[in-house]
Tab-separated table of C-alpha atoms in Angstrom:
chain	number	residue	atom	x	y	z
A	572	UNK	CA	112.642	105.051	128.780
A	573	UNK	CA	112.626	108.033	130.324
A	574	UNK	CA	112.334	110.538	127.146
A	575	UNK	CA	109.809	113.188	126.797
A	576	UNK	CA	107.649	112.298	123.558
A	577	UNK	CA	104.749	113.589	123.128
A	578	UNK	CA	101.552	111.484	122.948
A	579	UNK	CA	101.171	111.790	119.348
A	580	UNK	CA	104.373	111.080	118.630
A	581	UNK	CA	105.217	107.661	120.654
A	582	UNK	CA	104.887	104.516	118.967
A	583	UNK	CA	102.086	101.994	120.924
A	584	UNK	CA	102.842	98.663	121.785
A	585	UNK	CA	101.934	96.285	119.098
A	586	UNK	CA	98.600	94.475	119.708
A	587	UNK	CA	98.901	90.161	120.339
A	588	UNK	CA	96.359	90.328	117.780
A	589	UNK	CA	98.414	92.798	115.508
A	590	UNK	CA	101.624	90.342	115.795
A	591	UNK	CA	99.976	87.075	115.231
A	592	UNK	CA	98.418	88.686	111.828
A	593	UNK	CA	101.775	89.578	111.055
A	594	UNK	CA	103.509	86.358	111.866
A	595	UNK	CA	100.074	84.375	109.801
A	596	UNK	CA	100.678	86.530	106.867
A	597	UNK	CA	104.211	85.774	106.880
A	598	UNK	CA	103.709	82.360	107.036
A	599	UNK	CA	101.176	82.997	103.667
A	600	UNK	CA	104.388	84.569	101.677
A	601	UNK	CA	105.931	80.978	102.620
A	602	UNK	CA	103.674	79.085	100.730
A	603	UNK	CA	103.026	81.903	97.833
A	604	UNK	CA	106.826	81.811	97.257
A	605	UNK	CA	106.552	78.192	96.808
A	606	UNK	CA	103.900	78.332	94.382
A	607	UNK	CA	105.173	80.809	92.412
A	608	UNK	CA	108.383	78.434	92.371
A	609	UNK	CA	107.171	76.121	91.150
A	610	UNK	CA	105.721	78.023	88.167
A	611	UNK	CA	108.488	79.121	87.749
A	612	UNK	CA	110.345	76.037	87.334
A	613	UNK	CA	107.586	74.736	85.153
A	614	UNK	CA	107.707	77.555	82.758
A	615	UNK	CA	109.656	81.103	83.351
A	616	UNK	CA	109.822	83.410	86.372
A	617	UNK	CA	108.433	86.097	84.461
A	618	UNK	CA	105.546	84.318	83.710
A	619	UNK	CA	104.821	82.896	86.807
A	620	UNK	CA	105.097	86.633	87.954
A	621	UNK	CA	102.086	87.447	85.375
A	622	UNK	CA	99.822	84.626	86.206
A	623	UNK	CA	100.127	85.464	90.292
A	624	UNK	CA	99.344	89.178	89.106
A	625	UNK	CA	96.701	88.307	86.391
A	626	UNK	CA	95.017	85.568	89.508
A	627	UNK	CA	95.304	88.238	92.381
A	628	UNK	CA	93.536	90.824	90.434
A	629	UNK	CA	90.904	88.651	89.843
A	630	UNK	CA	90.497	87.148	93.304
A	631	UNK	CA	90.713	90.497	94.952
A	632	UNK	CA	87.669	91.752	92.681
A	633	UNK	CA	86.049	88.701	94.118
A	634	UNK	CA	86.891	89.506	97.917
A	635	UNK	CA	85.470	92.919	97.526
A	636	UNK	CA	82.594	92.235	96.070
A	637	UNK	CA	82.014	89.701	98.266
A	638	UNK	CA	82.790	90.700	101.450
A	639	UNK	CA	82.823	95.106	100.792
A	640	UNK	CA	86.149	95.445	102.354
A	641	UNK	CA	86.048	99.047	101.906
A	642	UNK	CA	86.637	100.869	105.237
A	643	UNK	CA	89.637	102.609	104.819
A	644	UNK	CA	92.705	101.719	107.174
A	645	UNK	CA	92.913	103.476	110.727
A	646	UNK	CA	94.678	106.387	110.642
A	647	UNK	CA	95.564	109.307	113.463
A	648	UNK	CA	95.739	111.990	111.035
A	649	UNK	CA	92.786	112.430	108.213
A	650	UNK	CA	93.946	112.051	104.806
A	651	UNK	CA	91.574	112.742	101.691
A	652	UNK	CA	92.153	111.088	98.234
A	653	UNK	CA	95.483	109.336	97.710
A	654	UNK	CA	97.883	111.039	95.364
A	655	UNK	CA	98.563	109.309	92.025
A	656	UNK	CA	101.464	107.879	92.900
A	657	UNK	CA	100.388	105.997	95.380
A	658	UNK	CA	98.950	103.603	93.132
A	659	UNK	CA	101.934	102.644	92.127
A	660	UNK	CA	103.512	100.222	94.314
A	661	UNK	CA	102.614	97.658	91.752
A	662	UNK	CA	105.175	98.674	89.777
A	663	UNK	CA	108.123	97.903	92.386
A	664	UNK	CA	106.419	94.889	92.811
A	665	UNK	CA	106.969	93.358	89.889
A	666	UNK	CA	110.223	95.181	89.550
A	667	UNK	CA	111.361	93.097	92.717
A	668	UNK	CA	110.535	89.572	90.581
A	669	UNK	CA	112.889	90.957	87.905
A	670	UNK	CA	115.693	92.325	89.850
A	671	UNK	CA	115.634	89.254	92.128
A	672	UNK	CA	115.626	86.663	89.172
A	673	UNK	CA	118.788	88.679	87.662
A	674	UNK	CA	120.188	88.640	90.894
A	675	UNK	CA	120.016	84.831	91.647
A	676	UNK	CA	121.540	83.846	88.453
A	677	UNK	CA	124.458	85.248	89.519
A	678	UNK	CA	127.562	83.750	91.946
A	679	UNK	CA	125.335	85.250	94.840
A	680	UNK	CA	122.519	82.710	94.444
A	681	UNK	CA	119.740	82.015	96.618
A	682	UNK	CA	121.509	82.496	99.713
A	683	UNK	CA	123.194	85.417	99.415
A	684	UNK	CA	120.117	87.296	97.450
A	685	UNK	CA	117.913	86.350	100.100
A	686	UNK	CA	120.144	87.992	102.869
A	687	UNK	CA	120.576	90.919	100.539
A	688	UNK	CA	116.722	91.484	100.331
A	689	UNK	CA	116.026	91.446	103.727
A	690	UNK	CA	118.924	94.202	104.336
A	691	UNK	CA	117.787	96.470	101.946
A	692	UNK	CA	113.981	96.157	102.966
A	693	UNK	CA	115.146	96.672	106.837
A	694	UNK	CA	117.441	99.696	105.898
A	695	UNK	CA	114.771	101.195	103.943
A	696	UNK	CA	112.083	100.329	106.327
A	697	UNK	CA	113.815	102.081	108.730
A	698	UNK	CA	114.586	105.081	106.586
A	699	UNK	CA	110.691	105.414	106.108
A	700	UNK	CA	109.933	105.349	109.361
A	701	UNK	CA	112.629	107.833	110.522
A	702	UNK	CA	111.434	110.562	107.787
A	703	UNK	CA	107.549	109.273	107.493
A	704	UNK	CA	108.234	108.983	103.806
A	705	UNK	CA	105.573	108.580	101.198
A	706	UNK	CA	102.876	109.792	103.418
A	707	UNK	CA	102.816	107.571	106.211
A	708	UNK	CA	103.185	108.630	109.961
A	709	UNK	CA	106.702	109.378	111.529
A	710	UNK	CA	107.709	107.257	114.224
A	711	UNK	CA	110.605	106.828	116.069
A	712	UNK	CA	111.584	103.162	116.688
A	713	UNK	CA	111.596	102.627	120.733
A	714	UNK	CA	114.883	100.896	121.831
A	715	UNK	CA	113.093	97.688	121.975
A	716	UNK	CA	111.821	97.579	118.134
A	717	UNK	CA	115.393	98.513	117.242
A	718	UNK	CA	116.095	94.787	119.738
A	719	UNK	CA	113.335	93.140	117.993
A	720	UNK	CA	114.627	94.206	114.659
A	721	UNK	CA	118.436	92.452	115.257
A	722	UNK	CA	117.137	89.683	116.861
A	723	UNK	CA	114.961	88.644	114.034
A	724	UNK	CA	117.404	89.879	110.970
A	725	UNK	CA	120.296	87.391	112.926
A	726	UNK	CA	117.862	84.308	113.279
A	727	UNK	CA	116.808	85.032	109.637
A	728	UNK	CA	120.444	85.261	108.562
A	729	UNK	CA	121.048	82.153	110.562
A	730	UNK	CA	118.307	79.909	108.904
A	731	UNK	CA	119.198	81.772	105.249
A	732	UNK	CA	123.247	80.274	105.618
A	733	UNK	CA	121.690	76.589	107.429
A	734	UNK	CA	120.638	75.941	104.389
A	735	UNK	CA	123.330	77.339	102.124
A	736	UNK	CA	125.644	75.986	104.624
A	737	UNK	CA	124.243	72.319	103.338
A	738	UNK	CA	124.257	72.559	99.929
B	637	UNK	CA	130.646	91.938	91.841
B	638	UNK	CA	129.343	95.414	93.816
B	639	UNK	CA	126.770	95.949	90.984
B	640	UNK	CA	125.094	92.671	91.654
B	641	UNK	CA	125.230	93.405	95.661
B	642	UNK	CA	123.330	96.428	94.852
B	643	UNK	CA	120.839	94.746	92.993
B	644	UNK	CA	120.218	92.338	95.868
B	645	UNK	CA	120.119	95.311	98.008
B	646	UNK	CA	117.757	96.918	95.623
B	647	UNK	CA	115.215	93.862	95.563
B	648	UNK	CA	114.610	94.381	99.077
B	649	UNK	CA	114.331	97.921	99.362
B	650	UNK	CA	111.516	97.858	96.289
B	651	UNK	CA	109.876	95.894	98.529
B	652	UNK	CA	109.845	98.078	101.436
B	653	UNK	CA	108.769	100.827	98.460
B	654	UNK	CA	105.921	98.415	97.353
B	655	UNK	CA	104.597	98.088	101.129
B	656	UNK	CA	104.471	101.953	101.943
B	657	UNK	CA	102.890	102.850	98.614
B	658	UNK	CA	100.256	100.136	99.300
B	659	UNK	CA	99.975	101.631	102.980
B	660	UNK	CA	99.771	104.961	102.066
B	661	UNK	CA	96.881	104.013	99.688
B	662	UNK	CA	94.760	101.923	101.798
B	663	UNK	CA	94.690	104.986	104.220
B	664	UNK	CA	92.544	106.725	101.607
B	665	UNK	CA	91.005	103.699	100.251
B	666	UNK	CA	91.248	100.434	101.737
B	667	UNK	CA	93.944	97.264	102.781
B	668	UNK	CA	92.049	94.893	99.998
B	669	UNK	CA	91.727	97.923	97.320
B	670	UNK	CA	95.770	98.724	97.805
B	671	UNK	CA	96.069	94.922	97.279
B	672	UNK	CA	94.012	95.047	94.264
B	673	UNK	CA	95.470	97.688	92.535
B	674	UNK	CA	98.702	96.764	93.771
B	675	UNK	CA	97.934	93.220	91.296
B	676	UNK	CA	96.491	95.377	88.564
B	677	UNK	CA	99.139	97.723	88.149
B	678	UNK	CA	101.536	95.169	87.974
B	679	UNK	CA	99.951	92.725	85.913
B	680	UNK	CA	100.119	96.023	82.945
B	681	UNK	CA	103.492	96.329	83.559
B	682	UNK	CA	104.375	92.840	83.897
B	683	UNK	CA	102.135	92.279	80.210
B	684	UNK	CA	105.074	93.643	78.250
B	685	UNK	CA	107.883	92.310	80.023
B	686	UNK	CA	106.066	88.560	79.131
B	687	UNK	CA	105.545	89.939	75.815
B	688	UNK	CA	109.277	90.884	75.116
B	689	UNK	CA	110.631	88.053	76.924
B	690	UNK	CA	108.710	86.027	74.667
B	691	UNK	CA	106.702	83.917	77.684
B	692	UNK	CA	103.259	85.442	77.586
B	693	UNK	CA	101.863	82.072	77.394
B	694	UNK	CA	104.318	79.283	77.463
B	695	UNK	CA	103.484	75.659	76.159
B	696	UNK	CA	104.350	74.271	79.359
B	697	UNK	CA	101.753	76.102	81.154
B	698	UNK	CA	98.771	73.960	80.510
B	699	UNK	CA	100.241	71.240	82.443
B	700	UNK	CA	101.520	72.897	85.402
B	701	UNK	CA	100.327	71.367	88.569
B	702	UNK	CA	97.215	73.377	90.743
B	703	UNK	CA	99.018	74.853	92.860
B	704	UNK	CA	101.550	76.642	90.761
B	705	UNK	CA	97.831	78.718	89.698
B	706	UNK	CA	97.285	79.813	93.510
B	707	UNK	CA	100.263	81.926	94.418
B	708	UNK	CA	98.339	85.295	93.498
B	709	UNK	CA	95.282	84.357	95.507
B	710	UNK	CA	97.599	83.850	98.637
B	711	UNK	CA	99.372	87.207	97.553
B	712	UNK	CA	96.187	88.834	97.538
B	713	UNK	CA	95.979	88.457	100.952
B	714	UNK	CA	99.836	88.626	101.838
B	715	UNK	CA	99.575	92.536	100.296
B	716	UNK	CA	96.438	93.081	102.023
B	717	UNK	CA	97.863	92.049	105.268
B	718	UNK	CA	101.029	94.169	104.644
B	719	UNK	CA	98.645	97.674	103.861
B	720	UNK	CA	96.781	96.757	107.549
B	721	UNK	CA	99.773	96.797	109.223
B	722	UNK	CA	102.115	99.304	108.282
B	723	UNK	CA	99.897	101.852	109.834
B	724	UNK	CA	99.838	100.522	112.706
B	725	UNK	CA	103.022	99.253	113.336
B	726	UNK	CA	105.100	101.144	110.997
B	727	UNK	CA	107.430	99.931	108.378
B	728	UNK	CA	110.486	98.281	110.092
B	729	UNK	CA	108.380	96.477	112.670
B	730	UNK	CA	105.626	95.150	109.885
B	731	UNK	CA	108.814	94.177	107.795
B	732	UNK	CA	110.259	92.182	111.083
B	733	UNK	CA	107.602	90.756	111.878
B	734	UNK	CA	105.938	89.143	107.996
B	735	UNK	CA	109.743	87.962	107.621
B	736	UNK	CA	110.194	86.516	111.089
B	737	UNK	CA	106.453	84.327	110.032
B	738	UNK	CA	108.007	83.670	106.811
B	739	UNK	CA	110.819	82.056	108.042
B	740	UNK	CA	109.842	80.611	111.151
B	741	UNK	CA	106.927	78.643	108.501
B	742	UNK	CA	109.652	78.006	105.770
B	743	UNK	CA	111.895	76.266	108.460
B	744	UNK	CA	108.827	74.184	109.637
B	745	UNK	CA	107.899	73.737	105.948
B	746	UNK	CA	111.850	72.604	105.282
B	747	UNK	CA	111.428	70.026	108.584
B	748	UNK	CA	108.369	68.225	107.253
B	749	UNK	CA	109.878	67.982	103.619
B	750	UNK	CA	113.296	66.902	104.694
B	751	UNK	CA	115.029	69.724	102.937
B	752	UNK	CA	118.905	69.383	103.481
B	753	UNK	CA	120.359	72.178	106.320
B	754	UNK	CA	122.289	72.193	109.499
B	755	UNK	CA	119.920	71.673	112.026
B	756	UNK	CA	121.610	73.441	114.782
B	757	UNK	CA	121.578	77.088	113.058
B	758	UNK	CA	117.897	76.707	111.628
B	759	UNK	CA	116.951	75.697	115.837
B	760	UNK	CA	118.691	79.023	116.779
B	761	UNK	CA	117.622	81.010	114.100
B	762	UNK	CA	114.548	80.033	115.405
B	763	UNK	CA	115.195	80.856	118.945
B	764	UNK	CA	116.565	84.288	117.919
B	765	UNK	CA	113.116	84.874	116.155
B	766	UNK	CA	111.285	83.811	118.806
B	767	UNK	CA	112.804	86.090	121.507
B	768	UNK	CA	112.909	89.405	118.511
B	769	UNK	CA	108.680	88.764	118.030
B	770	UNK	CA	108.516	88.635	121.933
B	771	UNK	CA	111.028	91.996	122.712
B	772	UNK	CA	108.751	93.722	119.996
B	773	UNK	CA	105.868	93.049	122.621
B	774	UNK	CA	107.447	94.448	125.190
B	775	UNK	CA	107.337	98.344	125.920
């Protein structure tokens, strides 16, 4: 690790705190993916898609009322008002329920859609961070992300095909 | 065949798009704004699609158990989460590291509700997962 980047530039260590939020929030998708499952398989993905959408508005006009989460994200760089389009990751959002639901159906089922989602979202991920796309900061990954990365993609691929692998 | 691998590819990439949008707006606003707007805007788009696919309100609704109804109040917080982090820890490593707790819990969650899967590749996956959250630690 011996190249010259400067400060600015180099990626920090994550944070315990930063990874354990990750690794909790994570664990959240778990059990929002089985709800919305099950709404699904009670009535139709799309609208168990609408009624997680139609609840999350409302419960995050709760949280900020409540609780005035309004202090913008930490950022190195100052940014003033966001563009238009940045209101838009909704859209993909729901996009991803459609796509995915088409993409089940098919001879790839669960298994295989599942380990095709997480390649596209790494590649992409990855493609973001190389070109700080969309208005976000560049960053190289350090050598170790790029480990971190494989290692969890191969466990993930691993636990994806155990259960395939049973079915 | 190669159109439906695309597709899958596609799913995961819109939600690497859906993440850095949401990111990009809580740096101007903040992590539980992105999250609401992030529901808003895609409960109007979603309106349609339910209309079209005739399912805006299906009869079987009523009677769906209480927990099919929370899913969006966890995502609330899921997105929320996601808008805090990429910041911080940029997109590939907040991606790692959401799916690495969303498996690690789904294989716990598969354990206690005796979901049929060979045992020996979910107890490495683990272990792989394990050792990728603590290299991502390291410097």
């Amino acid at each position: 690790m011996a190249a010259r980047i400067p400060p600015a530039a180099e990626p920090r260590r994550p944070h315990p705190f930063e990874i354990l939020a990750a690794l909790c929030a994570g664990s959240l998708l778990t059990l929002m993916l089985l709800s919305n499952g099950m709404m699904a398989a009670h009535t139709t993905p799309i609208f168990a898609s609408l009624t997680a959408h139609g609840v999350g508005t409302m419960v995050a006009v709760v949280l900020l009322l409540l609780f005035r989460l309004r202090k913008p994200a930490q950022s190195r760089v100052s940014v003033g008002r966001a563009p238009l389009w940045a209101y838009l990751g909704g859209i993909s959002g729901a996009l991803t329920v459609v796509v995915s639901t088409v993409v089940v159906n098919s001879s790839l089922a669960l298994t295989g859609t599942m380990a095709l989602g997480l390649a596209g979202q790494v590649l992409l991920a990855l493609l973001f961070d190389a070109t700080g796309a969309l208005g976000l900061e560049r960053r190289l990954p350090r050598r170790n992300d790029l480990l971190a990365l494989a290692a969890i993609v191969g466990g993930t691929l691993l636990i994806i095909f155990a259960r395939g692998g049973a079915a | 065949m190669i159109w439906m691998i695309l597709l899958g590819l596609c799913s995961g990439m819109l939600v690497a798009l859906s993440r850095q949008l949401n990111g990009r707006l809580a740096l101007s606003t903040s992590a539980m704004q992105s999250s609401f707007w992030n529901h808003l805007v895609g409960f109007a788009v979603l309106v349609p699609c339910a209309l079209i696919a005739g399912s805006f309100w299906p009869a079987e609704a009523a009677s769906a158990h209480w927990f099919a109804w929370v899913g969006g109040a966890i995502g609330v917080v899921f997105v929320a989460s996601g808008s805090w982090l990429i910041p911080r820890l940029g997109a590939a490593l907040t991606g790692g590291l959401l799916v690495a707790g969303q498996m690690l819990s789904s294989v716990a969650l598969d354990l206690l509700r005796g979901v049929e899967a060979v045992l020996w590749m979910q107890l490495a996956g683990v272990a792989l997962i394990l050792v990728g959250v603590y290299l991502s630690r390291r410097g």
